[in-house]
């Protein structure tokens, strides 16, 4: 254990330059930056994006850029600590706000990054994933897993906005991100079929027991069902314990996507929650109510549809700012990826 490792300046210049010329580097001058003691080095800034500030810019994008010129009309929430050009909310999580206007369609494609949509505003939007037409109501979570065809449309009036969450930074880091364009899909499954197959916890379609598992058996998680489940859970959860539900694959009981995790939290009126400190980075999004979030030494007053980036290992406290109304949050984190990599931890 040493904080006193040799530096580049300690080496003869001709030796160091020769190493570089042969595409090699000494490890020891960089070792402590790569492996700091006790806690990782973090550049991610706890950052709040207020929907009321972002919305006019998004609507203006609707006037400035026709959908044909955008393919997907999105403003990306970029963490200033990581550099805006990186398109990262946290080191692993991409977050965008996507606008689709009445009558518009966003073309069919598939890609290697995993994506989900979480609906923020408007009625009449839909996504077709793997031949299933999925209606989009406020708060619904819709999965577009890697390699599944997806296209969007809007049959209603007024703007539709949703939050996109992708593991794009990870897949880009692997130099493995690409997409394939396709002809429009034919709808082969009835409206919302996969959610109706797996509607109730504790019971599964019988045939599930006899066949090998589907990687992504359920593609839509309606907010109305999740909200009701949170209220049921609140009734059997002590105050101070989190009323927190994970979105899962109903066949495996595990996370519903390979790299990013999705969950919903309810804060009862007046409730203050000290979250366990976790190694995962996260993004919080207010669905309903007013929440004061404390992340490390920062404080953020959050309104509906506001979004907040939380670094790895952050100390996070959440307080419902109302003494009479519950508050609801949607959370994205990279815990599934960290579990697969074998180092996910929570403490405190
Ligand atoms: C994508 O496919 C969508 O399908 C949205 O709506 C945002 C950002 C990066 C890469 C792919 C979509 C995306 C994206």
XYZ file of C-alpha atoms and ligand atoms in Angstrom:
362
model
C 0.000 0.000 0.000
C 1.577 3.236 -1.086
C 0.609 6.739 -2.047
C 4.227 7.330 -2.962
C 4.542 5.513 -6.272
C 7.138 6.449 -8.871
C 6.253 9.270 -11.257
C 6.897 9.731 -14.956
C 9.359 12.508 -14.068
C 11.429 9.998 -12.102
C 12.205 8.076 -15.295
C 14.888 9.013 -17.847
C 13.149 10.875 -20.669
C 14.706 8.682 -23.356
C 13.432 5.548 -21.584
C 9.894 6.932 -21.219
C 9.771 8.226 -24.807
C 11.063 4.867 -26.048
C 8.281 3.072 -24.170
C 5.704 5.367 -25.752
C 7.194 4.906 -29.203
C 6.716 1.140 -28.764
C 3.068 1.631 -27.558
C 3.778 0.697 -23.972
C 3.388 2.618 -20.705
C 4.584 2.093 -17.137
C 1.644 1.282 -14.874
C 2.945 2.682 -11.595
C 2.492 6.425 -12.332
C -1.195 5.757 -13.164
C -1.945 2.976 -10.712
C -3.449 5.070 -7.901
C -5.733 6.947 -10.337
C -6.942 3.599 -11.702
C -7.302 2.050 -8.246
C -7.947 4.720 -5.612
C -8.127 3.547 -2.016
C -11.526 2.972 -0.420
C -13.804 4.748 -2.842
C -13.891 5.291 -6.612
C -13.008 8.641 -8.170
C -16.190 10.191 -9.562
C -16.750 12.983 -12.092
C -20.547 12.655 -12.255
C -22.213 15.778 -10.840
C -25.545 15.426 -9.047
C -27.568 17.260 -11.716
C -31.240 18.251 -11.895
C -33.110 18.789 -15.159
C -36.367 20.693 -14.535
C -39.109 19.678 -16.940
C -40.658 23.149 -16.953
C -37.322 24.555 -18.210
C -36.675 21.751 -20.695
C -40.189 21.581 -22.162
C -40.089 24.857 -24.163
C -36.807 23.761 -25.805
C -38.345 20.389 -26.660
C -41.466 22.026 -28.154
C -39.214 24.347 -30.158
C -37.396 21.285 -31.516
C -40.825 20.228 -32.787
C -41.044 23.470 -34.784
C -37.424 23.543 -35.913
C -36.842 19.940 -36.904
C -39.352 17.771 -38.752
C -39.337 14.134 -37.629
C -37.917 13.058 -41.019
C -34.850 15.184 -40.271
C -34.413 13.762 -36.791
C -35.437 10.074 -36.942
C -35.904 10.441 -33.182
C -36.570 14.012 -31.916
C -34.738 13.989 -28.604
C -33.022 16.380 -26.209
C -30.366 14.468 -24.293
C -29.846 15.104 -20.553
C -26.064 15.471 -20.339
C -24.121 15.458 -17.104
C -21.802 18.500 -17.037
C -19.311 16.622 -14.849
C -18.830 14.044 -17.598
C -18.746 16.484 -20.541
C -21.888 17.388 -22.488
C -20.690 15.750 -25.732
C -20.521 12.368 -24.014
C -24.359 12.142 -23.889
C -24.219 10.583 -20.418
C -26.475 11.296 -17.449
C -24.233 8.977 -15.419
C -21.225 6.923 -16.584
C -23.510 4.122 -17.802
C -26.923 5.742 -18.307
C -28.149 7.744 -21.289
C -31.343 9.760 -20.718
C -33.247 11.649 -23.409
C -36.592 13.417 -23.635
C -38.325 12.470 -26.878
C -41.111 14.470 -28.561
C -43.557 13.077 -31.093
C -46.325 15.201 -32.576
C -49.784 14.089 -33.769
C -49.656 12.038 -36.956
C -45.886 11.575 -36.853
C -44.154 8.224 -37.013
C -40.599 7.339 -36.024
C -39.258 4.589 -38.302
C -38.739 0.937 -37.441
C -35.261 -0.106 -36.339
C -33.372 -2.326 -33.950
C -30.039 -1.843 -32.232
C -27.535 -3.295 -29.807
C -28.131 -0.847 -26.899
C -31.054 -1.618 -24.555
C -33.723 1.060 -24.321
C -36.849 1.777 -22.305
C -39.467 4.510 -22.570
C -41.161 6.106 -19.561
C -44.115 8.269 -20.613
C -44.044 11.856 -19.312
C -46.860 13.677 -21.082
C -49.678 13.329 -23.612
C -52.100 10.707 -24.858
C -52.272 8.777 -28.125
C -48.645 7.740 -28.484
C -47.754 4.124 -29.108
C -44.719 1.955 -29.730
C -44.720 -1.285 -31.696
C -42.159 -3.719 -30.273
C -41.679 -7.227 -31.727
C -45.054 -6.973 -33.486
C -46.955 -5.941 -30.346
C -48.644 -2.533 -30.291
C -48.081 -0.930 -26.893
C -50.220 2.049 -25.877
C -48.361 4.804 -24.044
C -50.084 6.441 -21.092
C -48.408 8.715 -18.562
C -46.048 6.729 -16.326
C -46.086 3.555 -18.432
C -42.757 1.745 -18.808
C -42.112 0.147 -22.190
C -39.123 -2.074 -22.925
C -37.244 -2.107 -26.210
C -34.590 -4.743 -25.459
C -31.467 -5.170 -27.598
C -32.219 -6.655 -31.003
C -36.013 -6.165 -30.932
C -37.663 -4.140 -33.697
C -39.343 -0.945 -32.515
C -41.119 2.017 -34.094
C -43.222 4.820 -32.634
C -46.371 6.664 -33.673
C -48.930 9.149 -32.402
C -52.677 8.831 -33.063
C -53.861 11.487 -30.622
C -53.834 15.266 -30.367
C -51.230 17.417 -28.622
C -47.578 16.608 -27.998
C -46.450 13.263 -26.544
C -43.210 13.238 -24.558
C -41.397 10.318 -23.039
C -38.109 9.731 -21.280
C -35.716 7.340 -23.025
C -33.228 5.440 -20.866
C -30.490 3.479 -22.608
C -27.254 1.718 -21.727
C -25.722 3.528 -24.724
C -22.584 4.734 -22.851
C -21.741 1.119 -22.000
C -22.378 -0.229 -25.489
C -20.481 2.679 -27.076
C -17.622 1.995 -24.657
C -17.585 -1.583 -25.943
C -17.474 -0.241 -29.534
C -20.537 -2.386 -30.131
C -23.286 0.153 -30.807
C -25.068 -0.026 -34.152
C -28.572 -0.147 -35.580
C -30.426 -1.791 -38.457
C -33.283 -0.129 -40.326
C -36.368 -2.149 -41.181
C -39.644 -1.985 -43.066
C -42.615 -1.009 -40.868
C -43.759 -3.906 -38.668
C -47.076 -5.663 -39.013
C -48.889 -5.835 -35.722
C -49.088 -9.563 -34.937
C -50.025 -9.537 -31.244
C -53.132 -7.879 -29.867
C -52.916 -4.571 -28.005
C -50.872 -4.861 -24.822
C -50.935 -8.703 -25.050
C -47.734 -9.393 -23.129
C -48.913 -7.374 -20.119
C -52.254 -9.178 -20.154
C -50.486 -12.564 -20.196
C -48.538 -11.699 -17.044
C -51.099 -9.505 -15.286
C -50.953 -10.906 -11.736
C -47.967 -11.673 -9.548
C -48.053 -15.269 -8.333
C -49.728 -16.803 -11.389
C -48.272 -17.421 -14.836
C -49.724 -18.710 -18.098
C -49.582 -22.515 -17.619
C -47.551 -23.149 -20.780
C -44.688 -21.104 -19.314
C -43.808 -24.124 -17.142
C -43.291 -26.393 -20.170
C -41.300 -24.184 -22.469
C -37.928 -22.544 -22.306
C -37.968 -18.986 -21.122
C -38.531 -15.973 -23.258
C -35.870 -13.312 -22.573
C -38.443 -10.522 -22.645
C -41.931 -11.953 -22.021
C -43.503 -8.675 -20.854
C -42.835 -5.436 -22.719
C -45.217 -2.955 -21.080
C -45.710 -2.108 -17.390
C -48.739 0.205 -17.065
C -48.347 2.904 -14.417
C -51.876 2.334 -13.113
C -50.870 -1.215 -12.062
C -47.533 -0.159 -10.573
C -49.106 2.724 -8.631
C -51.754 0.416 -7.181
C -49.060 -2.129 -6.226
C -47.068 0.608 -4.444
C -50.128 1.625 -2.451
C -50.734 -2.015 -1.493
C -47.084 -2.351 -0.442
C -47.260 0.887 1.598
C -50.030 -0.727 3.640
C -47.678 -3.498 4.834
C -44.414 -1.521 5.070
C -43.275 0.225 8.241
C -42.606 3.956 8.112
C -38.984 4.620 7.249
C -38.725 1.389 5.227
C -38.765 2.059 1.499
C -41.962 1.410 -0.447
C -39.954 0.362 -3.483
C -40.871 -2.032 -6.321
C -38.562 -3.430 -8.990
C -39.767 -3.958 -12.546
C -38.929 -7.601 -13.256
C -39.128 -10.320 -15.849
C -42.220 -12.225 -14.624
C -40.820 -15.591 -15.760
C -37.522 -15.323 -13.906
C -38.337 -12.925 -11.073
C -35.100 -11.109 -11.938
C -34.365 -7.736 -13.550
C -36.285 -7.147 -16.778
C -33.312 -5.858 -18.803
C -29.670 -6.979 -18.977
C -27.759 -3.865 -17.863
C -30.119 -1.241 -16.425
C -32.568 -1.710 -13.543
C -35.928 0.022 -13.234
C -37.946 0.595 -10.101
C -40.717 2.729 -8.627
C -40.751 4.365 -5.203
C -43.577 5.826 -3.166
C -43.013 8.403 -0.449
C -45.929 8.611 1.921
C -47.119 12.099 2.958
C -44.352 13.770 4.975
C -42.074 10.724 4.651
C -38.273 11.072 4.650
C -36.186 8.181 3.382
C -32.481 7.693 3.824
C -31.609 5.340 0.961
C -28.932 2.688 1.454
C -25.682 3.811 -0.122
C -25.112 1.749 -3.250
C -22.313 1.270 -5.747
C -24.759 1.778 -8.652
C -25.279 5.123 -10.355
C -28.901 6.162 -10.779
C -31.369 8.573 -12.322
C -34.499 9.634 -10.417
C -37.615 10.968 -12.139
C -40.662 12.370 -10.334
C -43.926 10.882 -11.562
C -46.235 12.568 -9.094
C -45.851 14.942 -6.135
C -43.028 17.125 -4.851
C -39.765 15.623 -3.606
C -36.717 17.167 -1.966
C -33.670 15.075 -2.848
C -30.339 15.301 -1.029
C -27.472 13.716 -2.978
C -24.074 13.823 -1.243
C -23.862 17.513 -0.257
C -26.407 18.848 -2.785
C -30.130 19.621 -2.368
C -32.709 19.520 -5.162
C -36.371 20.561 -5.000
C -38.102 18.310 -7.548
C -41.468 18.778 -9.246
C -43.348 16.320 -11.472
C -41.331 15.175 -14.539
C -38.048 16.546 -13.111
C -35.045 14.236 -13.495
C -31.951 13.947 -11.275
C -28.616 12.183 -11.859
C -27.033 10.436 -8.837
C -23.374 9.321 -8.908
C -22.112 5.899 -7.799
C -21.725 5.509 -4.012
C -23.832 8.646 -3.372
C -25.484 9.283 -0.029
C -29.111 9.892 -1.012
C -32.041 11.085 1.087
C -35.511 11.639 -0.319
C -38.206 13.674 1.400
C -41.819 14.080 0.377
C -42.324 17.861 0.398
C -46.069 17.441 0.988
C -47.606 16.522 4.339
C -50.889 15.465 2.718
C -50.156 13.882 -0.708
C -48.010 10.850 -1.591
C -45.126 11.264 -4.044
C -44.048 8.733 -6.674
C -40.639 8.339 -8.321
C -39.296 6.252 -11.175
C -35.678 5.133 -10.859
C -33.140 3.889 -13.398
C -29.865 2.410 -12.164
C -27.010 0.244 -13.386
C -27.254 -2.324 -10.577
C -27.982 -5.242 -12.994
C -24.731 -4.559 -14.859
C -22.786 -4.182 -11.618
C -24.266 -7.454 -10.293
C -23.189 -9.242 -13.468
C -19.709 -7.738 -13.144
C -19.629 -9.115 -9.606
C -19.058 -5.985 -7.498
C -22.479 -4.481 -6.780
C -22.691 -3.481 -3.124
C -24.973 -1.588 -0.815
C -24.106 -0.470 2.658
C -25.329 1.783 5.452
C -33.397 5.105 -30.045
O -33.479 4.015 -30.789
C -34.547 5.773 -29.650
O -36.004 4.196 -30.666
C -34.452 6.891 -28.858
O -36.872 5.955 -29.818
C -33.235 7.378 -28.458
C -30.820 7.239 -28.492
C -29.697 6.632 -28.885
C -29.732 5.492 -29.654
C -30.949 4.961 -30.041
C -35.895 5.269 -30.071
C -32.063 6.743 -28.872
C -32.130 5.599 -29.659
